[in-house]
PDB file of C-alpha atoms in Angstrom:
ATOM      1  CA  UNK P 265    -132.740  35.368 315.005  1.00 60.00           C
ATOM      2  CA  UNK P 266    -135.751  36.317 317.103  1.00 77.00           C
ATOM      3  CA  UNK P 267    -135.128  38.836 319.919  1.00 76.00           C
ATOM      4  CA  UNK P 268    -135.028  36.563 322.783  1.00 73.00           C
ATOM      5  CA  UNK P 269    -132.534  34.680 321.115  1.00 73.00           C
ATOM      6  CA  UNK P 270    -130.069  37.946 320.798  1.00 71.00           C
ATOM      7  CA  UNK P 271    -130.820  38.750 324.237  1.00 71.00           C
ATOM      8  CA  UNK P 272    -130.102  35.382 325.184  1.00 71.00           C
ATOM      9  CA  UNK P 273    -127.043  35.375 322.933  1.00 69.00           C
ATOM     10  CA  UNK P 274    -125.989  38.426 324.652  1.00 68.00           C
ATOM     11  CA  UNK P 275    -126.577  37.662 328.340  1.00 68.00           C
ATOM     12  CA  UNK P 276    -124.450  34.449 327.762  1.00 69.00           C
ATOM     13  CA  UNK P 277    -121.464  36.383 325.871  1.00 67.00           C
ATOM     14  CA  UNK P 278    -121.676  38.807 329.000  1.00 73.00           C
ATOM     15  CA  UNK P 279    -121.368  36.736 331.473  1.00 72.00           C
ATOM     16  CA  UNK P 280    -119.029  34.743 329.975  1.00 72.00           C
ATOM     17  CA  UNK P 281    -116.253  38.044 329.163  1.00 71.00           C
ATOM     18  CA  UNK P 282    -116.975  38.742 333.081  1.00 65.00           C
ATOM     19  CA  UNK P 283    -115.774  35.083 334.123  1.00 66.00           C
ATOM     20  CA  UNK P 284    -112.842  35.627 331.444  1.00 60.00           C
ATOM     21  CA  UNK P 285    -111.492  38.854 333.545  1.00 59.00           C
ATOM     22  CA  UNK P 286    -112.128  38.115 336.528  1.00 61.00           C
ATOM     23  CA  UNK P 287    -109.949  34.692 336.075  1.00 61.00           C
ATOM     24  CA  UNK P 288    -106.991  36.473 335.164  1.00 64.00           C
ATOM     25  CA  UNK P 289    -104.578  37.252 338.698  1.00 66.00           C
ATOM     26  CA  UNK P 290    -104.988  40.916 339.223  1.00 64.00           C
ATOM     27  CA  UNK P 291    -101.698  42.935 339.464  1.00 68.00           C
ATOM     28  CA  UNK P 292    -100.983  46.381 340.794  1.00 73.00           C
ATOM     29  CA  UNK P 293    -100.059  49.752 337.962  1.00 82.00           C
ATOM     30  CA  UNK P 294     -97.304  49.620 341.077  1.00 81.00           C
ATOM     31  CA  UNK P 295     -95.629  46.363 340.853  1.00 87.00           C
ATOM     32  CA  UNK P 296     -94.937  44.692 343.988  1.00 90.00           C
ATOM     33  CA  UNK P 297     -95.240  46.061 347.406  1.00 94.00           C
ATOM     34  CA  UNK P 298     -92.308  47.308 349.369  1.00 94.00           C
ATOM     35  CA  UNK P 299     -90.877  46.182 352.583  1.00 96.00           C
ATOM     36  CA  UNK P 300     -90.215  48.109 355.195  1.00 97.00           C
ATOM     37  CA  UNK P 301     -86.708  47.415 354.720  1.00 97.00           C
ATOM     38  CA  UNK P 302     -86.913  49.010 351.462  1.00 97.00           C
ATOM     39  CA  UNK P 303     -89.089  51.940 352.366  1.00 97.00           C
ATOM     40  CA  UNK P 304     -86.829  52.927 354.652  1.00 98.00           C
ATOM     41  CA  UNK P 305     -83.688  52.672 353.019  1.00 98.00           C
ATOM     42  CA  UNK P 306     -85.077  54.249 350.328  1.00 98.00           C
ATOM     43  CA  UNK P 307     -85.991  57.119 352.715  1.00 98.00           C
ATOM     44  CA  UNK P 308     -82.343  57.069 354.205  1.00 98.00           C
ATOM     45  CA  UNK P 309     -80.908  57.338 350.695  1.00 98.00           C
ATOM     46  CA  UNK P 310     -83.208  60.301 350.591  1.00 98.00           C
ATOM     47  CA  UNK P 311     -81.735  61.842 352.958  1.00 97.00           C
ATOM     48  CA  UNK P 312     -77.890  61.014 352.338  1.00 98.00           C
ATOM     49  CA  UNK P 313     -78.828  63.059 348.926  1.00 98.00           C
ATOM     50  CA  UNK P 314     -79.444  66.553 350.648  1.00 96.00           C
ATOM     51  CA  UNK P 315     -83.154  66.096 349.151  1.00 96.00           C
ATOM     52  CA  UNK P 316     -84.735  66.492 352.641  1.00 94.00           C
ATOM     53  CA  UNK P 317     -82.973  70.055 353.267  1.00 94.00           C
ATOM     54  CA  UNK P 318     -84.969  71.100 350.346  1.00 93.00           C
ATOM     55  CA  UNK P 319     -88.072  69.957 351.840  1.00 90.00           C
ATOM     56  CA  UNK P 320     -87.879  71.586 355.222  1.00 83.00           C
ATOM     57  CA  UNK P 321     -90.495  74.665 355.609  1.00 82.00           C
ATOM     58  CA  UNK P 322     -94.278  74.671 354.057  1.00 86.00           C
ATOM     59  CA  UNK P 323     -93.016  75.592 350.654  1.00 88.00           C
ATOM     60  CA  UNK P 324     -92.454  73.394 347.688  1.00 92.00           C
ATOM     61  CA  UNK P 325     -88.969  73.763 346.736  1.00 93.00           C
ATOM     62  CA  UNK P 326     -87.906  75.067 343.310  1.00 94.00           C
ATOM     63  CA  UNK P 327     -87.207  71.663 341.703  1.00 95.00           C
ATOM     64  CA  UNK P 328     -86.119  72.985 338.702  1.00 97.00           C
ATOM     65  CA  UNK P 329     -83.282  74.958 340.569  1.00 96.00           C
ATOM     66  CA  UNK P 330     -79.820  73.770 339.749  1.00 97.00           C
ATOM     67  CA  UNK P 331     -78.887  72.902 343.683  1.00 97.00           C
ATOM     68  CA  UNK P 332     -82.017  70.620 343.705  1.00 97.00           C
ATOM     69  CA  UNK P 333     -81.345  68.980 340.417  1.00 98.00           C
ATOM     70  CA  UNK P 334     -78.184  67.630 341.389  1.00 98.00           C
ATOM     71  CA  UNK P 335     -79.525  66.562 344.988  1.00 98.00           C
ATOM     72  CA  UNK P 336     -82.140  64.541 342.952  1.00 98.00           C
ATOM     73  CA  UNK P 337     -79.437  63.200 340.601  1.00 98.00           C
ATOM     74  CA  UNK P 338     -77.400  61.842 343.498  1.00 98.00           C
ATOM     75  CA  UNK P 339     -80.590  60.412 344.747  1.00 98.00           C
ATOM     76  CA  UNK P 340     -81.718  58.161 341.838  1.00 98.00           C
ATOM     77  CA  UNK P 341     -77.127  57.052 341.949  1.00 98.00           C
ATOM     78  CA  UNK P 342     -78.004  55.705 344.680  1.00 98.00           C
ATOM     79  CA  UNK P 343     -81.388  54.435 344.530  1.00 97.00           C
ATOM     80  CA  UNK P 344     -80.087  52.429 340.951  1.00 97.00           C
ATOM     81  CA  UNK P 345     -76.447  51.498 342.159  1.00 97.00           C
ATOM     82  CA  UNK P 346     -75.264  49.116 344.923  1.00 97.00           C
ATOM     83  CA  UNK P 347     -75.837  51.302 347.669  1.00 97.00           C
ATOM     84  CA  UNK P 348     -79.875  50.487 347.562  1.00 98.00           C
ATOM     85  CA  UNK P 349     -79.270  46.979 347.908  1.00 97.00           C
ATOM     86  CA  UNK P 350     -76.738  48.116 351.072  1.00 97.00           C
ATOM     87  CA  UNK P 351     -79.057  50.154 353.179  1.00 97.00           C
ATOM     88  CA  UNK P 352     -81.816  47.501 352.504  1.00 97.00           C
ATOM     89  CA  UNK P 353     -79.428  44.920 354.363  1.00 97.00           C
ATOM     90  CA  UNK P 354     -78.794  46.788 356.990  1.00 96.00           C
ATOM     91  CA  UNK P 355     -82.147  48.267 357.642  1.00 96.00           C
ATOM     92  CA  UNK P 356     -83.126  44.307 357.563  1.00 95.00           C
ATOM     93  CA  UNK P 357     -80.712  43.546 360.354  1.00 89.00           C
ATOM     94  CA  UNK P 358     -78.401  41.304 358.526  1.00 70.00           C
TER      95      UNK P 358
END
């Protein structure tokens, strides 16, 4: 194979791959957007937990203390359970 024939070879397999990837639908490392709905309950639910009291001065709170822990444990209840799907109804309006 001579060398413009490579270089040929290889321009075409280039710019081929490129057309290949940019074909495919791109999709976020974070899934799907929230709504505001769901931001918001999700901050509400947040709260309900006692996780904000821990965030009140400039300080990061100890996150590995024992209070926090279970704050953060009744947090992701109720982020996983039926209470998520709750708060996002009613901070919809329905």
């Amino acid at each position: 194979m001579t060398n413009l024939k490579k270089k040929l070879f290889a321009a075409v397999l280039l710019a081929t791959t490129a057309m290949a990837v940019s074909a495919q639908p791109h999709t976020s490392v974070f899934g799907e957007p929230k709504t505001r709905a769901e931001v918001r309950a999700d901050l509400e639910l947040w709260k309900k937990a006692g996780l904000d009291k821990f965030w009140a001065g400039e300080s990061t709170p100890d996150t590995f203390s024992r209070e926090y822990r279970s704050a953060y444990a009744e947090y992701v209840r109720l982020r996983s359970g039926p209470e998520y799907n709750a708060e996002v109804q009613r901070q919809s309006g329905l």
